[in-house]
């Protein structure tokens, strides 16, 4: 028994030493030589250099009422918005962080809440028929990614008028990678390994995103696109110079 206890104690000590060896020292920079852009100025944290105000979703002039909390399905009607509680949750969940080596943002969507009674669990496959919850959609893009080749203001023309009449999600910042005289987007397979349902080498610029999801482009909705473009571009260029990362 004593031998067993001694072996067990020795293993625990060994595991503790291994764990401590893998923990970075918070006071020292964390350097990744094989991919410098992953490096951080502090070992135990990622510095946020700027925050950008996300775009506010508007429903248009014909929407006059929030749906009752028990009947979110009414939001399918033109004059009703989603229940006020879920609209507030969506707004509270949005953020755009410019970090020292990347950009991180959350553009959340909706999903049904979990069922709370046995009856709804059976007939609604575990979902609630009358309650919604937030589904986070968080994206992190490092500044050495091909998406950061170009950062531009892609807000539609007459944006205030369009928003007033038809609604919108805010002004648009487009991250993209073009080539061939800026008439094609670089293509990227959906799974990242060249397989999958969409693995085009290039995508014409005029092709809608819904038809060509593998094009190297991302849209971020912000309150002020011009300011956001300046902040993102400045942070990208600073990180590339500081970490001596060349464009791919």
mmCIF file of C-alpha atoms in Angstrom:
data_model
loop_
_atom_site.group_PDB
_atom_site.id
_atom_site.type_symbol
_atom_site.label_atom_id
_atom_site.label_comp_id
_atom_site.label_asym_id
_atom_site.label_seq_id
_atom_site.Cartn_x
_atom_site.Cartn_y
_atom_site.Cartn_z
ATOM 1 C CA UNK A 1 0.000 0.000 0.000
ATOM 2 C CA UNK A 2 2.809 2.381 0.866
ATOM 3 C CA UNK A 3 4.452 1.729 -2.482
ATOM 4 C CA UNK A 4 1.156 2.454 -4.293
ATOM 5 C CA UNK A 5 0.705 5.718 -2.397
ATOM 6 C CA UNK A 6 4.293 6.728 -3.174
ATOM 7 C CA UNK A 7 3.818 6.047 -6.896
ATOM 8 C CA UNK A 8 0.532 7.964 -6.944
ATOM 9 C CA UNK A 9 2.121 10.932 -5.161
ATOM 10 C CA UNK A 10 5.040 10.884 -7.580
ATOM 11 C CA UNK A 11 2.671 10.946 -10.573
ATOM 12 C CA UNK A 12 0.746 13.889 -9.155
ATOM 13 C CA UNK A 13 3.961 15.827 -8.602
ATOM 14 C CA UNK A 14 5.059 15.021 -12.144
ATOM 15 C CA UNK A 15 1.724 16.228 -13.546
ATOM 16 C CA UNK A 16 1.964 19.440 -11.533
ATOM 17 C CA UNK A 17 5.458 20.093 -12.894
ATOM 18 C CA UNK A 18 4.303 19.462 -16.470
ATOM 19 C CA UNK A 19 1.324 21.788 -16.023
ATOM 20 C CA UNK A 20 3.491 24.553 -14.603
ATOM 21 C CA UNK A 21 5.940 24.144 -17.471
ATOM 22 C CA UNK A 22 3.140 24.769 -19.984
ATOM 23 C CA UNK A 23 1.817 27.883 -18.259
ATOM 24 C CA UNK A 24 3.264 31.069 -19.746
ATOM 25 C CA UNK A 25 4.764 33.706 -17.531
ATOM 26 C CA UNK A 26 2.330 36.600 -17.494
ATOM 27 C CA UNK A 27 5.082 39.196 -17.182
ATOM 28 C CA UNK A 28 6.924 38.015 -20.295
ATOM 29 C CA UNK A 29 5.896 38.184 -23.965
ATOM 30 C CA UNK A 30 4.481 35.036 -25.498
ATOM 31 C CA UNK A 31 6.377 34.433 -28.748
ATOM 32 C CA UNK A 32 5.396 31.922 -31.441
ATOM 33 C CA UNK A 33 8.281 31.728 -33.901
ATOM 34 C CA UNK A 34 6.484 29.514 -36.413
ATOM 35 C CA UNK A 35 3.633 32.034 -36.738
ATOM 36 C CA UNK A 36 4.615 35.405 -35.254
ATOM 37 C CA UNK A 37 1.115 36.905 -35.531
ATOM 38 C CA UNK A 38 -0.092 34.565 -32.765
ATOM 39 C CA UNK A 39 2.447 36.143 -30.395
ATOM 40 C CA UNK A 40 1.275 38.324 -27.513
ATOM 41 C CA UNK A 41 2.919 41.112 -25.558
ATOM 42 C CA UNK A 42 1.905 39.411 -22.276
ATOM 43 C CA UNK A 43 1.935 35.693 -21.769
ATOM 44 C CA UNK A 44 -1.360 35.311 -19.945
ATOM 45 C CA UNK A 45 -3.579 37.813 -21.744
ATOM 46 C CA UNK A 46 -4.468 39.293 -25.119
ATOM 47 C CA UNK A 47 -4.421 43.078 -25.186
ATOM 48 C CA UNK A 48 -7.490 44.869 -26.572
ATOM 49 C CA UNK A 49 -6.308 48.057 -28.256
ATOM 50 C CA UNK A 50 -9.643 49.439 -29.518
ATOM 51 C CA UNK A 51 -13.356 48.737 -29.406
ATOM 52 C CA UNK A 52 -15.683 49.556 -32.295
ATOM 53 C CA UNK A 53 -19.374 50.259 -31.862
ATOM 54 C CA UNK A 54 -21.404 47.509 -33.602
ATOM 55 C CA UNK A 55 -24.164 48.389 -36.024
ATOM 56 C CA UNK A 56 -27.701 48.658 -34.703
ATOM 57 C CA UNK A 57 -30.319 46.541 -36.408
ATOM 58 C CA UNK A 58 -33.279 48.548 -37.658
ATOM 59 C CA UNK A 59 -36.538 47.050 -38.858
ATOM 60 C CA UNK A 60 -37.836 49.824 -41.109
ATOM 61 C CA UNK A 61 -40.647 52.345 -40.948
ATOM 62 C CA UNK A 62 -43.539 49.864 -41.219
ATOM 63 C CA UNK A 63 -42.551 48.003 -38.043
ATOM 64 C CA UNK A 64 -44.427 49.596 -35.166
ATOM 65 C CA UNK A 65 -44.772 46.962 -32.420
ATOM 66 C CA UNK A 66 -42.795 44.378 -30.501
ATOM 67 C CA UNK A 67 -44.284 40.897 -30.615
ATOM 68 C CA UNK A 68 -45.730 39.657 -27.320
ATOM 69 C CA UNK A 69 -43.172 37.476 -25.489
ATOM 70 C CA UNK A 70 -45.405 34.412 -25.863
ATOM 71 C CA UNK A 71 -45.848 34.855 -29.641
ATOM 72 C CA UNK A 72 -42.471 35.564 -31.315
ATOM 73 C CA UNK A 73 -43.873 34.080 -34.524
ATOM 74 C CA UNK A 74 -45.647 37.407 -35.072
ATOM 75 C CA UNK A 75 -42.260 38.865 -36.061
ATOM 76 C CA UNK A 76 -42.846 37.255 -39.457
ATOM 77 C CA UNK A 77 -45.541 39.884 -40.020
ATOM 78 C CA UNK A 78 -44.275 43.189 -41.511
ATOM 79 C CA UNK A 79 -45.513 45.432 -38.688
ATOM 80 C CA UNK A 80 -44.095 43.380 -35.770
ATOM 81 C CA UNK A 81 -40.548 43.104 -34.458
ATOM 82 C CA UNK A 82 -39.265 40.278 -32.277
ATOM 83 C CA UNK A 83 -40.162 40.468 -28.566
ATOM 84 C CA UNK A 84 -38.391 43.289 -26.764
ATOM 85 C CA UNK A 85 -36.497 40.976 -24.401
ATOM 86 C CA UNK A 86 -34.746 39.141 -27.255
ATOM 87 C CA UNK A 87 -33.995 42.368 -29.146
ATOM 88 C CA UNK A 88 -32.264 43.715 -26.035
ATOM 89 C CA UNK A 89 -30.317 40.470 -25.583
ATOM 90 C CA UNK A 90 -29.103 40.622 -29.178
ATOM 91 C CA UNK A 91 -27.893 44.212 -28.737
ATOM 92 C CA UNK A 92 -26.163 43.369 -25.451
ATOM 93 C CA UNK A 93 -24.334 40.421 -27.057
ATOM 94 C CA UNK A 94 -22.786 42.361 -29.938
ATOM 95 C CA UNK A 95 -19.197 43.540 -29.724
ATOM 96 C CA UNK A 96 -16.174 44.277 -31.916
ATOM 97 C CA UNK A 97 -12.730 44.086 -30.305
ATOM 98 C CA UNK A 98 -9.529 45.113 -32.042
ATOM 99 C CA UNK A 99 -6.827 43.072 -30.347
ATOM 100 C CA UNK A 100 -3.072 43.428 -30.607
ATOM 101 C CA UNK A 101 -2.862 40.659 -33.224
ATOM 102 C CA UNK A 102 -6.407 40.125 -34.497
ATOM 103 C CA UNK A 103 -9.994 41.295 -34.693
ATOM 104 C CA UNK A 104 -12.774 39.537 -32.788
ATOM 105 C CA UNK A 105 -16.475 40.225 -33.202
ATOM 106 C CA UNK A 106 -19.822 38.714 -32.314
ATOM 107 C CA UNK A 107 -22.772 39.000 -34.705
ATOM 108 C CA UNK A 108 -25.370 36.907 -32.858
ATOM 109 C CA UNK A 109 -28.514 35.356 -34.294
ATOM 110 C CA UNK A 110 -31.651 33.805 -32.781
ATOM 111 C CA UNK A 111 -32.508 30.256 -31.873
ATOM 112 C CA UNK A 112 -35.402 28.558 -30.060
ATOM 113 C CA UNK A 113 -34.963 28.185 -26.315
ATOM 114 C CA UNK A 114 -34.958 24.788 -24.649
ATOM 115 C CA UNK A 115 -38.297 23.197 -23.912
ATOM 116 C CA UNK A 116 -39.407 23.501 -20.302
ATOM 117 C CA UNK A 117 -42.224 20.929 -20.181
ATOM 118 C CA UNK A 118 -42.395 17.247 -21.133
ATOM 119 C CA UNK A 119 -45.138 17.980 -23.667
ATOM 120 C CA UNK A 120 -43.139 20.559 -25.629
ATOM 121 C CA UNK A 121 -40.042 18.380 -25.363
ATOM 122 C CA UNK A 122 -41.882 15.561 -27.125
ATOM 123 C CA UNK A 123 -43.827 17.501 -29.746
ATOM 124 C CA UNK A 124 -41.226 20.221 -30.473
ATOM 125 C CA UNK A 125 -38.112 18.041 -30.433
ATOM 126 C CA UNK A 126 -36.698 19.625 -27.297
ATOM 127 C CA UNK A 127 -37.322 23.244 -28.362
ATOM 128 C CA UNK A 128 -39.655 25.833 -26.929
ATOM 129 C CA UNK A 129 -42.453 26.912 -29.311
ATOM 130 C CA UNK A 130 -42.835 30.302 -27.635
ATOM 131 C CA UNK A 131 -39.414 31.441 -26.404
ATOM 132 C CA UNK A 132 -36.199 32.539 -28.119
ATOM 133 C CA UNK A 133 -32.570 32.793 -27.011
ATOM 134 C CA UNK A 134 -29.355 34.260 -28.406
ATOM 135 C CA UNK A 135 -27.021 32.149 -30.500
ATOM 136 C CA UNK A 136 -23.537 33.672 -30.487
ATOM 137 C CA UNK A 137 -21.578 33.804 -33.736
ATOM 138 C CA UNK A 138 -18.050 34.793 -32.748
ATOM 139 C CA UNK A 139 -15.338 35.230 -35.360
ATOM 140 C CA UNK A 140 -11.627 35.846 -34.795
ATOM 141 C CA UNK A 141 -9.451 36.889 -37.733
ATOM 142 C CA UNK A 142 -5.701 37.340 -37.264
ATOM 143 C CA UNK A 143 -4.024 40.168 -39.107
ATOM 144 C CA UNK A 144 -1.922 37.796 -41.258
ATOM 145 C CA UNK A 145 -5.039 36.130 -42.705
ATOM 146 C CA UNK A 146 -5.740 36.721 -46.400
ATOM 147 C CA UNK A 147 -9.048 38.336 -45.411
ATOM 148 C CA UNK A 148 -7.031 41.271 -44.085
ATOM 149 C CA UNK A 149 -5.558 42.065 -47.515
ATOM 150 C CA UNK A 150 -8.170 44.773 -47.989
ATOM 151 C CA UNK A 151 -10.348 46.625 -45.482
ATOM 152 C CA UNK A 152 -12.880 48.991 -47.004
ATOM 153 C CA UNK A 153 -16.183 50.759 -46.450
ATOM 154 C CA UNK A 154 -18.845 48.785 -48.324
ATOM 155 C CA UNK A 155 -21.919 50.633 -47.037
ATOM 156 C CA UNK A 156 -24.739 50.689 -49.590
ATOM 157 C CA UNK A 157 -25.657 53.906 -51.372
ATOM 158 C CA UNK A 158 -28.380 56.018 -49.752
ATOM 159 C CA UNK A 159 -27.935 53.949 -46.601
ATOM 160 C CA UNK A 160 -30.090 56.150 -44.296
ATOM 161 C CA UNK A 161 -32.992 56.056 -46.770
ATOM 162 C CA UNK A 162 -32.706 52.294 -47.274
ATOM 163 C CA UNK A 163 -32.590 51.756 -43.519
ATOM 164 C CA UNK A 164 -35.628 53.952 -42.917
ATOM 165 C CA UNK A 165 -37.691 52.167 -45.577
ATOM 166 C CA UNK A 166 -36.469 48.577 -45.391
ATOM 167 C CA UNK A 167 -34.363 48.299 -42.253
ATOM 168 C CA UNK A 168 -30.724 47.290 -41.954
ATOM 169 C CA UNK A 169 -27.942 46.151 -39.651
ATOM 170 C CA UNK A 170 -25.714 49.211 -39.776
ATOM 171 C CA UNK A 171 -22.916 50.399 -42.032
ATOM 172 C CA UNK A 172 -20.735 47.715 -43.614
ATOM 173 C CA UNK A 173 -17.004 47.079 -43.398
ATOM 174 C CA UNK A 174 -15.749 44.520 -45.897
ATOM 175 C CA UNK A 175 -12.677 42.358 -45.285
ATOM 176 C CA UNK A 176 -11.626 40.664 -48.508
ATOM 177 C CA UNK A 177 -8.845 39.333 -50.695
ATOM 178 C CA UNK A 178 -8.979 40.089 -54.425
ATOM 179 C CA UNK A 179 -6.669 39.418 -57.361
ATOM 180 C CA UNK A 180 -6.664 39.535 -61.170
ATOM 181 C CA UNK A 181 -7.218 43.290 -61.339
ATOM 182 C CA UNK A 182 -9.673 43.200 -58.420
ATOM 183 C CA UNK A 183 -12.283 41.343 -60.482
ATOM 184 C CA UNK A 184 -12.059 38.049 -58.536
ATOM 185 C CA UNK A 185 -12.072 36.974 -54.917
ATOM 186 C CA UNK A 186 -9.711 34.274 -53.808
ATOM 187 C CA UNK A 187 -11.646 31.102 -53.086
ATOM 188 C CA UNK A 188 -11.372 29.102 -49.882
ATOM 189 C CA UNK A 189 -12.920 25.709 -49.204
ATOM 190 C CA UNK A 190 -15.474 25.685 -46.431
ATOM 191 C CA UNK A 191 -13.625 23.066 -44.388
ATOM 192 C CA UNK A 192 -10.184 24.576 -44.991
ATOM 193 C CA UNK A 193 -8.645 21.465 -46.595
ATOM 194 C CA UNK A 194 -9.623 21.796 -50.231
ATOM 195 C CA UNK A 195 -12.498 19.339 -49.959
ATOM 196 C CA UNK A 196 -16.150 19.920 -49.230
ATOM 197 C CA UNK A 197 -18.998 21.217 -51.367
ATOM 198 C CA UNK A 198 -17.343 24.497 -52.349
ATOM 199 C CA UNK A 199 -13.675 24.643 -53.287
ATOM 200 C CA UNK A 200 -13.516 27.158 -56.141
ATOM 201 C CA UNK A 201 -10.109 28.633 -56.913
ATOM 202 C CA UNK A 202 -11.614 32.061 -57.556
ATOM 203 C CA UNK A 203 -15.001 33.748 -57.341
ATOM 204 C CA UNK A 204 -16.128 36.673 -59.535
ATOM 205 C CA UNK A 205 -16.632 39.849 -57.528
ATOM 206 C CA UNK A 206 -20.259 40.184 -58.638
ATOM 207 C CA UNK A 207 -21.244 36.739 -57.341
ATOM 208 C CA UNK A 208 -23.648 36.989 -54.344
ATOM 209 C CA UNK A 209 -22.372 35.688 -51.029
ATOM 210 C CA UNK A 210 -25.320 33.306 -50.680
ATOM 211 C CA UNK A 211 -24.270 31.518 -53.902
ATOM 212 C CA UNK A 212 -20.511 31.571 -53.272
ATOM 213 C CA UNK A 213 -19.868 31.290 -49.537
ATOM 214 C CA UNK A 214 -16.280 30.177 -50.142
ATOM 215 C CA UNK A 215 -15.132 33.591 -51.432
ATOM 216 C CA UNK A 216 -12.486 35.231 -49.226
ATOM 217 C CA UNK A 217 -14.708 38.006 -47.864
ATOM 218 C CA UNK A 218 -16.361 38.925 -44.572
ATOM 219 C CA UNK A 219 -18.806 41.693 -43.708
ATOM 220 C CA UNK A 220 -18.820 43.385 -40.308
ATOM 221 C CA UNK A 221 -21.718 45.686 -39.404
ATOM 222 C CA UNK A 222 -20.656 48.822 -37.541
ATOM 223 C CA UNK A 223 -22.084 52.166 -36.529
ATOM 224 C CA UNK A 224 -19.436 54.266 -38.328
ATOM 225 C CA UNK A 225 -17.726 52.462 -41.206
ATOM 226 C CA UNK A 226 -15.169 55.159 -42.062
ATOM 227 C CA UNK A 227 -13.825 55.267 -38.506
ATOM 228 C CA UNK A 228 -13.862 51.463 -38.246
ATOM 229 C CA UNK A 229 -11.832 51.085 -41.461
ATOM 230 C CA UNK A 230 -9.181 53.504 -40.157
ATOM 231 C CA UNK A 231 -8.911 51.725 -36.796
ATOM 232 C CA UNK A 232 -8.710 48.214 -38.302
ATOM 233 C CA UNK A 233 -6.204 49.244 -40.976
ATOM 234 C CA UNK A 234 -3.993 51.028 -38.453
ATOM 235 C CA UNK A 235 -4.057 48.054 -36.062
ATOM 236 C CA UNK A 236 -3.286 45.588 -38.875
ATOM 237 C CA UNK A 237 -0.347 47.593 -40.205
ATOM 238 C CA UNK A 238 1.033 48.177 -36.721
ATOM 239 C CA UNK A 239 0.887 44.462 -35.885
ATOM 240 C CA UNK A 240 2.572 43.475 -39.136
ATOM 241 C CA UNK A 241 5.425 45.916 -38.584
ATOM 242 C CA UNK A 242 5.808 45.150 -34.873
ATOM 243 C CA UNK A 243 5.831 41.376 -35.431
ATOM 244 C CA UNK A 244 7.663 41.623 -38.780
ATOM 245 C CA UNK A 245 5.009 39.692 -40.634
ATOM 246 C CA UNK A 246 4.983 39.961 -44.411
ATOM 247 C CA UNK A 247 1.768 39.805 -46.441
ATOM 248 C CA UNK A 248 0.984 36.336 -47.699
#
